[in-house]
Amino acid sequence: MTRQRLAPQTGTAFVLSRGDRLRVIDPAGQQVADCIAFARGDTREWLSSGRTLDYNGTIYLTTGHILYSNRSHPMLTITADTVGRHDFLYTPCSAEMFSILYNAPGHHPSCFENLCRSLGGFGIAPDQIPTTFNIFMNVALTAEGALSVLPPRSKAGDWLEMRAEMDLIVGLTACSAELSNNYAFKPIDFEVTREAPE
Ligand SMILES: [Zn+2]
């Protein structure tokens, strides 16, 4: 198990086998990491926000919650969480989002672009990338239904760990959206712990 580092505003993709544990660490604090997963055997099966929120009955996912696929199979279980606030409502930030919300012309690094590039190597097309599980992203919801994006609650060294419940292809980013990261882009670290060989 070696710790790997995503530079600010970058992403990667890798495989997990059933039983592997993925720990996502915020080394500097207040940095979001977007995470998405696809079934390794059939990438038409993907991590589903809708199914996950439905079966858990909450938008605030933490230790003990299971993240489900569009086919209602468990994909990941959250086994530990030192923060307790993450988001599964928002899609990954994208060039179009920066244009629509912030009238930002020209190129802006984004989680969507980084996921497209990383997952493309596994044959996953941009249109296959759904709502991401946004680790450390702090979204507040009012009784009237208004959403607001607040600074992450994560402090330096905080982490979330998930166990793979099937063989997966995982995409992971260090998010590029100013608002989500309290206006400073930091790295994201991650570690994969393999099941002991038999
Ligand atoms: Zn992002």
PDB file of N, CA, C and O and ligand atoms in Angstrom, residues 31-34 91-94 97-98 109-112 132 134 137 173-177 180-181, ligand 1:
ATOM      1  N   GLN A  31     -10.499  20.417   0.754  1.00  0.00           N
ATOM      2  CA  GLN A  31     -10.345  20.080  -0.659  1.00  0.00           C
ATOM      3  C   GLN A  31     -11.279  18.925  -1.011  1.00  0.00           C
ATOM      4  O   GLN A  31     -11.248  17.875  -0.359  1.00  0.00           O
ATOM      5  N   VAL A  32     -12.080  19.112  -2.042  1.00  0.00           N
ATOM      6  CA  VAL A  32     -13.041  18.107  -2.510  1.00  0.00           C
ATOM      7  C   VAL A  32     -12.364  17.142  -3.477  1.00  0.00           C
ATOM      8  O   VAL A  32     -11.496  17.535  -4.265  1.00  0.00           O
ATOM      9  N   ALA A  33     -12.792  15.871  -3.417  1.00  0.00           N
ATOM     10  CA  ALA A  33     -12.364  14.840  -4.367  1.00  0.00           C
ATOM     11  C   ALA A  33     -13.610  14.200  -4.964  1.00  0.00           C
ATOM     12  O   ALA A  33     -14.387  13.571  -4.255  1.00  0.00           O
ATOM     13  N   ASP A  34     -13.809  14.371  -6.264  1.00  0.00           N
ATOM     14  CA  ASP A  34     -14.936  13.715  -6.930  1.00  0.00           C
ATOM     15  C   ASP A  34     -14.559  12.272  -7.235  1.00  0.00           C
ATOM     16  O   ASP A  34     -13.468  12.004  -7.735  1.00  0.00           O
ATOM     17  N   THR A  91     -23.203  17.033 -10.096  1.00  0.00           N
ATOM     18  CA  THR A  91     -22.339  16.466 -11.133  1.00  0.00           C
ATOM     19  C   THR A  91     -20.931  17.046 -10.995  1.00  0.00           C
ATOM     20  O   THR A  91     -20.739  18.084 -10.360  1.00  0.00           O
ATOM     21  N   PRO A  92     -19.944  16.395 -11.603  1.00  0.00           N
ATOM     22  CA  PRO A  92     -18.587  16.948 -11.547  1.00  0.00           C
ATOM     23  C   PRO A  92     -18.535  18.313 -12.238  1.00  0.00           C
ATOM     24  O   PRO A  92     -19.214  18.527 -13.248  1.00  0.00           O
ATOM     25  N   CYS A  93     -17.742  19.219 -11.676  1.00  0.00           N
ATOM     26  CA  CYS A  93     -17.601  20.533 -12.312  1.00  0.00           C
ATOM     27  C   CYS A  93     -17.081  20.343 -13.742  1.00  0.00           C
ATOM     28  O   CYS A  93     -16.318  19.425 -14.022  1.00  0.00           O
ATOM     29  N   SER A  94     -17.540  21.211 -14.640  1.00  0.00           N
ATOM     30  CA  SER A  94     -17.202  21.071 -16.058  1.00  0.00           C
ATOM     31  C   SER A  94     -17.005  22.445 -16.674  1.00  0.00           C
ATOM     32  O   SER A  94     -17.428  23.465 -16.106  1.00  0.00           O
ATOM     33  N   MET A  97     -20.221  24.165 -16.882  1.00  0.00           N
ATOM     34  CA  MET A  97     -20.680  24.706 -15.611  1.00  0.00           C
ATOM     35  C   MET A  97     -20.021  26.044 -15.315  1.00  0.00           C
ATOM     36  O   MET A  97     -20.683  26.994 -14.890  1.00  0.00           O
ATOM     37  N   PHE A  98     -18.725  26.136 -15.546  1.00  0.00           N
ATOM     38  CA  PHE A  98     -18.046  27.410 -15.280  1.00  0.00           C
ATOM     39  C   PHE A  98     -18.584  28.499 -16.200  1.00  0.00           C
ATOM     40  O   PHE A  98     -18.688  29.663 -15.820  1.00  0.00           O
ATOM     41  N   PRO A 109      -9.837  24.342 -15.889  1.00  0.00           N
ATOM     42  CA  PRO A 109      -9.709  22.926 -15.500  1.00  0.00           C
ATOM     43  C   PRO A 109     -10.987  22.474 -14.786  1.00  0.00           C
ATOM     44  O   PRO A 109     -11.623  23.257 -14.073  1.00  0.00           O
ATOM     45  N   SER A 110     -11.341  21.211 -14.963  1.00  0.00           N
ATOM     46  CA  SER A 110     -12.572  20.719 -14.341  1.00  0.00           C
ATOM     47  C   SER A 110     -12.460  19.236 -14.034  1.00  0.00           C
ATOM     48  O   SER A 110     -11.710  18.495 -14.669  1.00  0.00           O
ATOM     49  N   CYS A 111     -13.273  18.809 -13.062  1.00  0.00           N
ATOM     50  CA  CYS A 111     -13.328  17.385 -12.735  1.00  0.00           C
ATOM     51  C   CYS A 111     -13.821  16.580 -13.928  1.00  0.00           C
ATOM     52  O   CYS A 111     -13.330  15.479 -14.182  1.00  0.00           O
ATOM     53  N   PHE A 112     -14.815  17.110 -14.649  1.00  0.00           N
ATOM     54  CA  PHE A 112     -15.348  16.356 -15.781  1.00  0.00           C
ATOM     55  C   PHE A 112     -14.265  16.109 -16.826  1.00  0.00           C
ATOM     56  O   PHE A 112     -14.101  14.985 -17.310  1.00  0.00           O
ATOM     57  N   THR A 132     -21.250  12.441  -9.607  1.00  0.00           N
ATOM     58  CA  THR A 132     -20.135  11.876  -8.859  1.00  0.00           C
ATOM     59  C   THR A 132     -20.412  11.923  -7.357  1.00  0.00           C
ATOM     60  O   THR A 132     -21.159  12.784  -6.886  1.00  0.00           O
ATOM     61  N   ASN A 134     -19.065  13.210  -4.282  1.00  0.00           N
ATOM     62  CA  ASN A 134     -18.123  14.308  -4.091  1.00  0.00           C
ATOM     63  C   ASN A 134     -17.642  14.317  -2.640  1.00  0.00           C
ATOM     64  O   ASN A 134     -18.268  14.912  -1.756  1.00  0.00           O
ATOM     65  N   MET A 137     -17.176  17.400  -0.140  1.00  0.00           N
ATOM     66  CA  MET A 137     -17.961  18.557  -0.598  1.00  0.00           C
ATOM     67  C   MET A 137     -19.103  18.802   0.383  1.00  0.00           C
ATOM     68  O   MET A 137     -19.820  17.874   0.771  1.00  0.00           O
ATOM     69  N   THR A 173     -10.704  12.670  -8.544  1.00  0.00           N
ATOM     70  CA  THR A 173     -10.100  13.960  -8.881  1.00  0.00           C
ATOM     71  C   THR A 173      -9.750  14.750  -7.623  1.00  0.00           C
ATOM     72  O   THR A 173     -10.253  14.478  -6.535  1.00  0.00           O
ATOM     73  N   ALA A 174      -8.926  15.761  -7.832  1.00  0.00           N
ATOM     74  CA  ALA A 174      -8.795  16.881  -6.893  1.00  0.00           C
ATOM     75  C   ALA A 174      -9.546  18.028  -7.567  1.00  0.00           C
ATOM     76  O   ALA A 174      -9.156  18.509  -8.625  1.00  0.00           O
ATOM     77  N   CYS A 175     -10.670  18.415  -6.963  1.00  0.00           N
ATOM     78  CA  CYS A 175     -11.665  19.257  -7.647  1.00  0.00           C
ATOM     79  C   CYS A 175     -11.120  20.638  -8.008  1.00  0.00           C
ATOM     80  O   CYS A 175     -10.313  21.217  -7.286  1.00  0.00           O
ATOM     81  N   SER A 176     -11.647  21.158  -9.122  1.00  0.00           N
ATOM     82  CA  SER A 176     -11.164  22.401  -9.722  1.00  0.00           C
ATOM     83  C   SER A 176     -12.114  23.577  -9.559  1.00  0.00           C
ATOM     84  O   SER A 176     -11.880  24.628 -10.168  1.00  0.00           O
ATOM     85  N   ALA A 177     -13.185  23.412  -8.777  1.00  0.00           N
ATOM     86  CA  ALA A 177     -14.173  24.488  -8.650  1.00  0.00           C
ATOM     87  C   ALA A 177     -13.817  25.398  -7.465  1.00  0.00           C
ATOM     88  O   ALA A 177     -13.670  24.925  -6.335  1.00  0.00           O
ATOM     89  N   SER A 180     -16.289  25.292  -4.325  1.00  0.00           N
ATOM     90  CA  SER A 180     -16.353  24.037  -3.562  1.00  0.00           C
ATOM     91  C   SER A 180     -15.166  23.851  -2.640  1.00  0.00           C
ATOM     92  O   SER A 180     -15.226  23.064  -1.691  1.00  0.00           O
ATOM     93  N   ASN A 181     -14.063  24.538  -2.926  1.00  0.00           N
ATOM     94  CA  ASN A 181     -12.798  24.289  -2.233  1.00  0.00           C
ATOM     95  C   ASN A 181     -12.305  25.510  -1.457  1.00  0.00           C
ATOM     96  O   ASN A 181     -11.121  25.630  -1.185  1.00  0.00           O
TER      97      ASN A 181
HETATM   98 ZN    ZN B   1     -14.764  19.618  -9.448  1.00  0.00          ZN
END
